[in-house]
Coordinates of C-alpha atoms and ligand atoms in Angstrom, one line a residue:
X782 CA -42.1 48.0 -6.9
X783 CA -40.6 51.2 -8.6
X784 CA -36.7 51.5 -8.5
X785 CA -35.0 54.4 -7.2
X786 CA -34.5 57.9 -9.0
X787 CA -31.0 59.0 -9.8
X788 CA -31.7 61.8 -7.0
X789 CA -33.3 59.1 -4.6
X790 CA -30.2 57.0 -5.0
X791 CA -28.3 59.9 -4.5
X792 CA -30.2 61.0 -1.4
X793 CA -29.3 57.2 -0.3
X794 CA -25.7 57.2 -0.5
X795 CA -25.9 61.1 1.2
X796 CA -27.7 59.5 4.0
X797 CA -25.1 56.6 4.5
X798 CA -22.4 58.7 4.2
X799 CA -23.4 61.4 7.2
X800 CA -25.9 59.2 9.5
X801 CA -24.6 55.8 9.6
X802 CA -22.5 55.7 12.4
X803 CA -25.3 57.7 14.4
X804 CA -28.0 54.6 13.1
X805 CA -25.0 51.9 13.8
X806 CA -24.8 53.3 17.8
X807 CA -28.2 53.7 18.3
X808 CA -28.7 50.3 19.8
X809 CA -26.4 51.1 22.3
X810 CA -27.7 54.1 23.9
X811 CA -29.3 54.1 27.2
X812 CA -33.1 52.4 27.3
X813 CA -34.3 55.9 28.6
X814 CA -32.5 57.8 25.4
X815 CA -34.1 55.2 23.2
X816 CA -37.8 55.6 24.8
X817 CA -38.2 58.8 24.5
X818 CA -36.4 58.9 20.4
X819 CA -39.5 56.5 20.2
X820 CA -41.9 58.4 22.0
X821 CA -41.7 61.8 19.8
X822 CA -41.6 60.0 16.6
X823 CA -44.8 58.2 17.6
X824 CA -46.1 61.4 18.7
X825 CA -45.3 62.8 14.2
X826 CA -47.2 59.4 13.7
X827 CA -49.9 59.9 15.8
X828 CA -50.1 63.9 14.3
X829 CA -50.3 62.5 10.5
X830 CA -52.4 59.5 11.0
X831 CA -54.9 61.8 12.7
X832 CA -54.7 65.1 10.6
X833 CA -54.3 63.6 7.3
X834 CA -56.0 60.0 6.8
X835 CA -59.3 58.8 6.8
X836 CA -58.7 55.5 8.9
X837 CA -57.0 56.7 11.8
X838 CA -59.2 60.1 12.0
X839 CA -63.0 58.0 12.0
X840 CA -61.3 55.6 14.0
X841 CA -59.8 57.5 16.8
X842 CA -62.6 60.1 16.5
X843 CA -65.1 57.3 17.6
X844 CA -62.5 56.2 20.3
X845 CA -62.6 59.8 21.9
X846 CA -58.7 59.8 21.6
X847 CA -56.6 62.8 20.2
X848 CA -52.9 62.6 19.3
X849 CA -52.1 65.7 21.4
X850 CA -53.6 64.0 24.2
X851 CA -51.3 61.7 24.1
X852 CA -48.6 63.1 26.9
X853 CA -47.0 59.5 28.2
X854 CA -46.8 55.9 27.3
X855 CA -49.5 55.3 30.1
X856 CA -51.9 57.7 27.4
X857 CA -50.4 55.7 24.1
X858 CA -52.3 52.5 25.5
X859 CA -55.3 53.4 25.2
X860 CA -54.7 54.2 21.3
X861 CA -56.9 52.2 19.6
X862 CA -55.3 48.7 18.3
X863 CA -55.1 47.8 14.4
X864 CA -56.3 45.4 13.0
X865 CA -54.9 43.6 9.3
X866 CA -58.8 43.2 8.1
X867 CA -59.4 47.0 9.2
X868 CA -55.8 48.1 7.2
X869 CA -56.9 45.3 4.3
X870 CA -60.4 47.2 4.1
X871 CA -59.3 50.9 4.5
X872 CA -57.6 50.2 1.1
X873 CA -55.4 53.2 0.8
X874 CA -57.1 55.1 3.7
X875 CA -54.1 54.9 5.9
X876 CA -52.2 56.5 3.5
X877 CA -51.8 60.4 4.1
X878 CA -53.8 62.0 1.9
X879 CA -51.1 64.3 0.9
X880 CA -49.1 61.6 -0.7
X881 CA -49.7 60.2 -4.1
X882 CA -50.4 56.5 -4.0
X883 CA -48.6 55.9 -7.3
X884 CA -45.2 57.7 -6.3
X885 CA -45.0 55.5 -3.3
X886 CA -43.6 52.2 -3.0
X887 CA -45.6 49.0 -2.5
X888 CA -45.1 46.0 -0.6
X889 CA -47.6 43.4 -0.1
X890 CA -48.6 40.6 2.7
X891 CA -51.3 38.5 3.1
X892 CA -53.9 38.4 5.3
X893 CA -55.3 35.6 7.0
X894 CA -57.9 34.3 4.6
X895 CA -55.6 34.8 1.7
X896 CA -56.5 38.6 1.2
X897 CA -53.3 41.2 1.0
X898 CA -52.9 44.3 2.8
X899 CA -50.8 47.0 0.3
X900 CA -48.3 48.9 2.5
X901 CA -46.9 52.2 1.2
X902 CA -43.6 53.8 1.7
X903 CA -42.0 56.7 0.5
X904 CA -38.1 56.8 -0.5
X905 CA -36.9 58.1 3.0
X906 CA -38.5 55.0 4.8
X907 CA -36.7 52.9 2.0
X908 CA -33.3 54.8 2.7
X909 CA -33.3 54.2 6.4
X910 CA -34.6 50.6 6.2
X911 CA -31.4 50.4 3.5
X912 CA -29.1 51.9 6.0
X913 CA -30.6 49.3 9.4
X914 CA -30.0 46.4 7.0
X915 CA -25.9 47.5 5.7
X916 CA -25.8 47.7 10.3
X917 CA -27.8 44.2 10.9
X918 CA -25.0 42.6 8.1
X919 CA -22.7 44.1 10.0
X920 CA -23.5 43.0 13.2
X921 CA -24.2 39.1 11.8
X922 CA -21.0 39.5 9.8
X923 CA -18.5 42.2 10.9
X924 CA -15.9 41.4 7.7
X925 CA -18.7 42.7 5.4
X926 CA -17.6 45.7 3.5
X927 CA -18.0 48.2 1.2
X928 CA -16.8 46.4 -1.6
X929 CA -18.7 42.7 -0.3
X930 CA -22.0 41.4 -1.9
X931 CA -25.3 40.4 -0.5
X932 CA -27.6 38.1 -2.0
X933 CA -31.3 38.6 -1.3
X934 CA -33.2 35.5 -2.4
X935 CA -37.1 36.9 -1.8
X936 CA -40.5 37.8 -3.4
X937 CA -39.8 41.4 -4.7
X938 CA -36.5 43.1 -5.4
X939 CA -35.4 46.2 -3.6
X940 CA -35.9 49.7 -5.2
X941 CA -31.9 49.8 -5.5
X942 CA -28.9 47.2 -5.7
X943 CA -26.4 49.5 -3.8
X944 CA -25.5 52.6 -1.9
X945 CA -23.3 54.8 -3.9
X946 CA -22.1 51.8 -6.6
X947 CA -21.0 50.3 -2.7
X948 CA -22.9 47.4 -0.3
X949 CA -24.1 45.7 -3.5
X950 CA -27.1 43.5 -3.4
X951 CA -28.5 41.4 -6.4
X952 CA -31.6 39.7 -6.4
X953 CA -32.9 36.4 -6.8
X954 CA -37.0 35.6 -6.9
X955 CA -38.3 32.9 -4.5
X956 CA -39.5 31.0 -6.8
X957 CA -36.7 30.2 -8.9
X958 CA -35.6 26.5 -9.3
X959 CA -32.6 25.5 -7.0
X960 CA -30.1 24.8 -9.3
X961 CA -30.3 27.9 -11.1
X962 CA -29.7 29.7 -7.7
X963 CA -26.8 27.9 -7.1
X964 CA -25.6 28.7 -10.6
X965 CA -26.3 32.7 -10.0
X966 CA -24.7 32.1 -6.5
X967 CA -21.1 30.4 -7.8
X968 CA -21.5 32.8 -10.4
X969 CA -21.7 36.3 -8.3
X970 CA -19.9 34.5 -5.2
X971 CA -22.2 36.8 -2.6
X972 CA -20.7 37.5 1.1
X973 CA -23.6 37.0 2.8
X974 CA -27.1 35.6 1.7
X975 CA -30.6 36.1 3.1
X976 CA -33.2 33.0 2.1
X977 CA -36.1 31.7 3.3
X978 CA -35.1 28.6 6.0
X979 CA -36.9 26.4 3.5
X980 CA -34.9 27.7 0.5
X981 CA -31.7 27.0 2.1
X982 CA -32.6 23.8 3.0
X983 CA -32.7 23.0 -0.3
X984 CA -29.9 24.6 -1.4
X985 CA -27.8 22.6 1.2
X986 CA -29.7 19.3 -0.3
X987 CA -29.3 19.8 -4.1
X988 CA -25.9 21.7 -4.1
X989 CA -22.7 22.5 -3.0
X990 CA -23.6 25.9 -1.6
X991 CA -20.2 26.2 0.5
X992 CA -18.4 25.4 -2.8
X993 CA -20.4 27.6 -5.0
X994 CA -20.2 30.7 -1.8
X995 CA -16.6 30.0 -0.8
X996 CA -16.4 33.6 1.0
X997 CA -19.4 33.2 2.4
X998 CA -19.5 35.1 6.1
X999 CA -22.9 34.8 7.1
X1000 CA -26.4 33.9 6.2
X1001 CA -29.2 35.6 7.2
X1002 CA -32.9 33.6 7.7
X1003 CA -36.4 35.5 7.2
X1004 CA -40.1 34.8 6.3
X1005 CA -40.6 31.5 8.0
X1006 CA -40.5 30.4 11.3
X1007 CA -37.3 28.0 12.1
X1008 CA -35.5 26.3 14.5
X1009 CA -32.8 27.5 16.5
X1010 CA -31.0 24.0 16.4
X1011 CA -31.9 24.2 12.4
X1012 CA -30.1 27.1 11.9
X1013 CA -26.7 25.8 14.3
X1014 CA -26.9 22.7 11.5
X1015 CA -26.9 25.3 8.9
X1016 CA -24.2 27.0 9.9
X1017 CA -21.8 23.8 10.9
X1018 CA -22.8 23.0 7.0
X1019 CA -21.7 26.3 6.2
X1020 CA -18.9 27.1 8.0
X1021 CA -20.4 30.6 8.5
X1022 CA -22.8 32.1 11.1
X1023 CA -26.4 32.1 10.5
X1024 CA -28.8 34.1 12.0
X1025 CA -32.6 35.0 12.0
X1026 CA -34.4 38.1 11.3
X1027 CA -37.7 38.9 11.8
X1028 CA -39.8 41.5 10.1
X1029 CA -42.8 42.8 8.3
X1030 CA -44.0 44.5 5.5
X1031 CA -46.3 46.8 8.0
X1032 CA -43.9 47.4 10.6
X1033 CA -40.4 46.6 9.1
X1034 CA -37.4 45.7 11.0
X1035 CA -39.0 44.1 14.6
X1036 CA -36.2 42.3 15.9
X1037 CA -33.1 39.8 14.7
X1038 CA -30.2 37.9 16.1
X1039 CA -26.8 39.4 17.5
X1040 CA -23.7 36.9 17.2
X1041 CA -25.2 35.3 21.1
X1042 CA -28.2 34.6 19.0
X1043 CA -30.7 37.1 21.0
X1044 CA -33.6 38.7 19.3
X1045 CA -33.1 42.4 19.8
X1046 CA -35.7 44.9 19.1
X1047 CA -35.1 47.0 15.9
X1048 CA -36.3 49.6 18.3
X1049 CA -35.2 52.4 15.8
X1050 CA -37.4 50.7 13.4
X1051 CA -40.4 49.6 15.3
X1052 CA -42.0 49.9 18.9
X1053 CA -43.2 46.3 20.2
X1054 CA -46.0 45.7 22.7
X1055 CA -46.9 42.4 24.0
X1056 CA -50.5 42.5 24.7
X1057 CA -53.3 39.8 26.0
X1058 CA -55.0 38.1 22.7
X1059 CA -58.7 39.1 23.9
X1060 CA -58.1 42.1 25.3
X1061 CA -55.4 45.3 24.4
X1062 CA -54.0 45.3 28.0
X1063 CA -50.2 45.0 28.0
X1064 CA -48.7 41.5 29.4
X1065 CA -46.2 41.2 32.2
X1066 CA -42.6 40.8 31.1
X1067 CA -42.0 37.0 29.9
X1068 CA -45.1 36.2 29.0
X1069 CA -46.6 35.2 26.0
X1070 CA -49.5 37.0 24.1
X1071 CA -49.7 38.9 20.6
X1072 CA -47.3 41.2 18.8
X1073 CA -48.8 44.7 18.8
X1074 CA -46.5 46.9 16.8
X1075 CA -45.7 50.4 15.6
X1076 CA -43.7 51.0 12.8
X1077 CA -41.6 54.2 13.4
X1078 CA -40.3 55.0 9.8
X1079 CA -43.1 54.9 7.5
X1080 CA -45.0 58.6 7.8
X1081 CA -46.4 58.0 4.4
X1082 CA -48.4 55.3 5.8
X1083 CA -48.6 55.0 9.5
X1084 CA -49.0 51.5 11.2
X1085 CA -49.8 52.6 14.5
X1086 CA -50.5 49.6 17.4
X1087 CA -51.0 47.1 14.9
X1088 CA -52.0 43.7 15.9
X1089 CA -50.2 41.2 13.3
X1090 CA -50.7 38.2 14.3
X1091 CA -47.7 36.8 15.9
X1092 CA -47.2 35.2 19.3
X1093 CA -44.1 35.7 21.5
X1094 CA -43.4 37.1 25.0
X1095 CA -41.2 40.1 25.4
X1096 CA -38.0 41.0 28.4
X1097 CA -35.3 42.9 29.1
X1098 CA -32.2 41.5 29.0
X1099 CA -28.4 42.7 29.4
X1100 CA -26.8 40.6 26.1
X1101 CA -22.7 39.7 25.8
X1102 CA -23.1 41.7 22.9
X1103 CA -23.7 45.4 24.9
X1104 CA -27.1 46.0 24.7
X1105 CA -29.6 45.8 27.4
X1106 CA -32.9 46.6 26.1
X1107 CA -36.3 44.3 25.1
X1108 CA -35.7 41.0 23.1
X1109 CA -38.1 38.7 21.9
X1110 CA -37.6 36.2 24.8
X1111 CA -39.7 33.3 23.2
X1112 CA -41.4 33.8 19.5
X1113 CA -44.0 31.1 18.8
X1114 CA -45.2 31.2 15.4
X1115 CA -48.2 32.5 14.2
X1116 CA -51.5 33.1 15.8
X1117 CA -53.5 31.2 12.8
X1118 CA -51.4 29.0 12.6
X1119 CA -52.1 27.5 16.3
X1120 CA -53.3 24.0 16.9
X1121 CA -56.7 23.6 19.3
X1122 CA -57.2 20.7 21.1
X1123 CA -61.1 19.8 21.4
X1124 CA -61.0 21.1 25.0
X1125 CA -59.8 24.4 24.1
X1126 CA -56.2 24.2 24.7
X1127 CA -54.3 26.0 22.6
X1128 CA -50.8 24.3 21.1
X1129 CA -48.6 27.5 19.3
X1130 CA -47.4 26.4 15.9
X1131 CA -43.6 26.5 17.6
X1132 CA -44.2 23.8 19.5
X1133 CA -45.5 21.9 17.1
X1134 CA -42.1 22.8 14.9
X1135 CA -40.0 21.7 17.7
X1136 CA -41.6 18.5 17.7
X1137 CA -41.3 17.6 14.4
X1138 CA -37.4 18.5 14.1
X1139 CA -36.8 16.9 17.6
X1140 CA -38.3 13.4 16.3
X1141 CA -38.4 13.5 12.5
X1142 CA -34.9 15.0 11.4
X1143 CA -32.8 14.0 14.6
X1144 CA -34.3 10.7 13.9
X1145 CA -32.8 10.7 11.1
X1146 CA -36.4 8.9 9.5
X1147 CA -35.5 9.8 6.2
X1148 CA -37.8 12.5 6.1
X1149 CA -36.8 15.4 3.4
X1150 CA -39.5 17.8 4.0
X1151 CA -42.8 17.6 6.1
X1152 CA -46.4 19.8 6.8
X1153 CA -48.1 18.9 10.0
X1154 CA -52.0 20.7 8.9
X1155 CA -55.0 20.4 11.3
X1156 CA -58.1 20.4 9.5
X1157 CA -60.2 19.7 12.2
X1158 CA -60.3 20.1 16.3
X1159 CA -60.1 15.9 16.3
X1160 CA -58.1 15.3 12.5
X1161 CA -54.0 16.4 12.2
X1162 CA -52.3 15.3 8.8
X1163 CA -49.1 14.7 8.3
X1164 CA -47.6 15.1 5.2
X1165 CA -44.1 13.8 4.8
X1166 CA -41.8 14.0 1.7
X1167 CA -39.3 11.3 1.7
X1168 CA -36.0 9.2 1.0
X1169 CA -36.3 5.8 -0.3
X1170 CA -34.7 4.7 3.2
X1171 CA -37.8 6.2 5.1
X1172 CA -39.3 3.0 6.6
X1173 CA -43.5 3.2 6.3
X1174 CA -44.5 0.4 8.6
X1175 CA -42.0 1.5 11.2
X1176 CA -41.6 5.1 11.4
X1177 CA -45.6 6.2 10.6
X1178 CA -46.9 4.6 13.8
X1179 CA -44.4 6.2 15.3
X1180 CA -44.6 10.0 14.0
X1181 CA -48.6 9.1 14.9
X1182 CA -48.5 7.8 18.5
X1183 CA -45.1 10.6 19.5
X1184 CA -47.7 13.5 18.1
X1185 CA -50.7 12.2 19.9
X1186 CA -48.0 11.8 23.1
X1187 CA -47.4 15.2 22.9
X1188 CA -50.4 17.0 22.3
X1189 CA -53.0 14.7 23.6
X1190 CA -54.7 11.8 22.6
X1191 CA -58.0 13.5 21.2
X1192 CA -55.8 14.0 17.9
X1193 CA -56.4 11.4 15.1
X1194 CA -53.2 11.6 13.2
X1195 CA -52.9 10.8 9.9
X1196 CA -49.7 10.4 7.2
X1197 CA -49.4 10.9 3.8
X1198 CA -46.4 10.5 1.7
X1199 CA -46.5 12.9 -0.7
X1200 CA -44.2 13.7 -4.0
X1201 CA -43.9 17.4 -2.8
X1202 CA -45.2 19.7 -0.4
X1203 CA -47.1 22.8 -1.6
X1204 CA -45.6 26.5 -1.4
X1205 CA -48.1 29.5 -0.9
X1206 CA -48.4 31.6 -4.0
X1207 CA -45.0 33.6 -2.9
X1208 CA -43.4 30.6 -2.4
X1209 CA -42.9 30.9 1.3
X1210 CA -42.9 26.9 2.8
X1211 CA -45.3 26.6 6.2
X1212 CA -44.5 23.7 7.8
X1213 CA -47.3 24.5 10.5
X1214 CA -50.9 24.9 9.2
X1215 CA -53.9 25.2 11.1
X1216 CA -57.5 25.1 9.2
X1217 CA -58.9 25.8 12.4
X1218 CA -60.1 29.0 13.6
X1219 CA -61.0 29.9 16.9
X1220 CA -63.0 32.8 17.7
X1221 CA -61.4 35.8 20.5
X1222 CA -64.6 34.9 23.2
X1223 CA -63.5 31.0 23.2
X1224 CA -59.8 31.7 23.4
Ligands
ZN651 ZN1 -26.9 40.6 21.8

């Protein structure tokens, strides 16, 4: 990804300086104040995606739907749904055409089967996603200031390491080995870190992070699914708060935790729908079906009703912390990553997580690190890296016969022992893998 222009940087620190207390309050506006904000900018989406790229125009053109049609939220539901194969094979054909690719900034995710969809965004959706994240630090940590330091441990670096020479981040790549982190960590002594779950797991195992980090006020979770009882052992460890935050490349901020450790909507970030898997009708509050989101600050590339993948159930909720809008009321993991049973039940990949930190880690098994893959409807591995006081004859009957318990008895259930468990090419950790695939008609 490019870096920031001297005028792009200065635009940034402009921004901050006039809008940030408007972007801080934001949240706490009324539901109907922050509906409609989200309802005219959908409407600009809607206006681009149709006028000036080829994907949405073919596709809403052979949908019969037209952005100034498109009066109420009742009318924005029967926008055609996005799919990630349809963004991965438009290329750059969600891109407005009046942009240049190559001035843009990249971020990439992968697809299902491996493939990565490219998402584009100009320097004012960088400057406002720079501006949410300095208010979600906040938020997690309210000491952080000015002259504090965040360390961002993840794939690619941001286009700019601070607003105005203030709010400085560095950058650490995923893939780096652990003790050089904790090296760059005692030697930058950051306020507050973002990692991977898995990363700080390790850094908790091979160092002394709260020696390195002794102003440490918060850490901040992304990428991977983890546990909420996880991330309370983090923090005693820590002596600092931990919280999760969930995002994407295509639609940015979607939600992340508040100090009571609710999942509020970024809803100045994205829109979320919660629709039925098979079908694009909307679900009842509270119940579970598939993230369908809208990014609402990318107008170089629209993401308009995308379907991504994830599983979770939406509700309102008044929150301790002042807010009373949509949070993620249960977030399940990842639709690919779901187990199926031979008769057709389906087992979300969260479950599955719970289980294995309710038996193998309060169990203390000696288990350092596991991956629980299905490979097929009847066979369910489970790969286990471990302590020399893990106790084979003992504890793999009983991780086999507690997983077949739980999920049902059709599951043959495997362990291996492994000497480590394999990352994915960005070095993301997925504990939860499913090699089965289930087709929409048998779901
Ligand atoms: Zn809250």
């Amino acid at each position: 990804m490019r870096r920031f222009t001297r005028t792009e940087k200065a635009r940034l620190a402009l921004e901050f300086a006039t809008r940030y207390r408007i972007i801080r309050d934001f949240p706490f506006r009324g539901q109907e104040q922050i509906l409609s904000w989200q309802f005219r900018r959908i409407q600009r989406l809607l206006d681009i995606a149709y006028h000036h790229t080829d994907l949405y125009r073919k596709k809403y053109d052979a949908a019969g739907v037209h952005p100034r049609d498109v009066r109420t939220w009742e009318d924005f539901r029967s926008v055609p749904v996005l799919t990630k194969e349809e963004l991965i094979e438009s290329g750059t054909g969600a891109v407005d055409r009046r942009r240049n690719p190559d001035h843009l900034f990249v971020s990439r995710s992968s697809g299902s089967s491996g493939e990565l969809v490219s998402v584009y965004l100009d320097a004012k959706a960088m400057t406002t996603q720079a501006v949410q994240a300095v208010r979600m630090i906040r938020e997690m940590a309210p000491g952080h200031g000015p002259l504090d330091r965040e360390l961002l441990i993840y794939t690619s670096e941001y286009p700019y390491s601070s607003i105005g020479g203030l709010y400085r981040t560095t950058h650490l790549p995923t893939l780096r080995p652990t003790h050089q982190m904790t090296d760059h960590i005692a030697r930058t002594r950051p306020t507050v870190i973002a990692a991977y779950p898995s990363i700080l797991r390790d850094l908790l195992r091979l160092g002394d992070l709260r020696g390195a980090a002794p102003g440490l006020q918060a850490v901040i979770t992304n990428s991977e699914q983890s546990l909420q009882a996880e991330r309370d052992e983090f923090a005693d460890q820590l002596g600092c708060a931990v919280h999760d935050e969930f995002s994407s490349e295509e639609l940015s901020s979607i939600a992340h935790q508040c100090r009571h450790q609710t999942y509020h909507l970024t809803q100045d970030s994205s829109y979320v729908e919660v629709l039925s898997p098979t079908a694009d009708t909307p679900l009842p509050a509270g119940q579970l079906g598939e993230i369908v989101g809208t990014c609402l600050i990318n107008a170089a590339m629209p993401v308009i009703r995308y379907r991504q993948g994830d599983l979770a159930s939406l509700r309102a909720r008044r929150c301790g912390c002042g807010r009373d809008g949509p949070v993620l009321d249960t977030f399940v993991g990842r639709k690919n990553d779901s187990f199926w049973r031979r008769d057709d039940v389906e087992v979300p990949s969260g479950q599955i997580l719970d289980w294995t930190y309710n038996l193998i880690l309060t169990h203390q098994l000696g288990v350092q690190e596991f991956q629980v893959t299905q490979r097929t409807t009847r066979d369910v591995e489970v790969a286990l890296v471990v302590s020399p006081d893990y106790d084979r004859p003992s504890a793999n009957p009983l991780i086999a016969s507690s997983f077949r318990h739980t999920f049902g008895s059709s599951f043959d259930v495997s362990i291996a022992v492994v000497p480590a468990i394999r990352r994915t090419t960005s070095g993301k950790y997925n504990p939860i893998r499913s090699l089965v695939r289930r087709s929409p008609h048998r779901y």
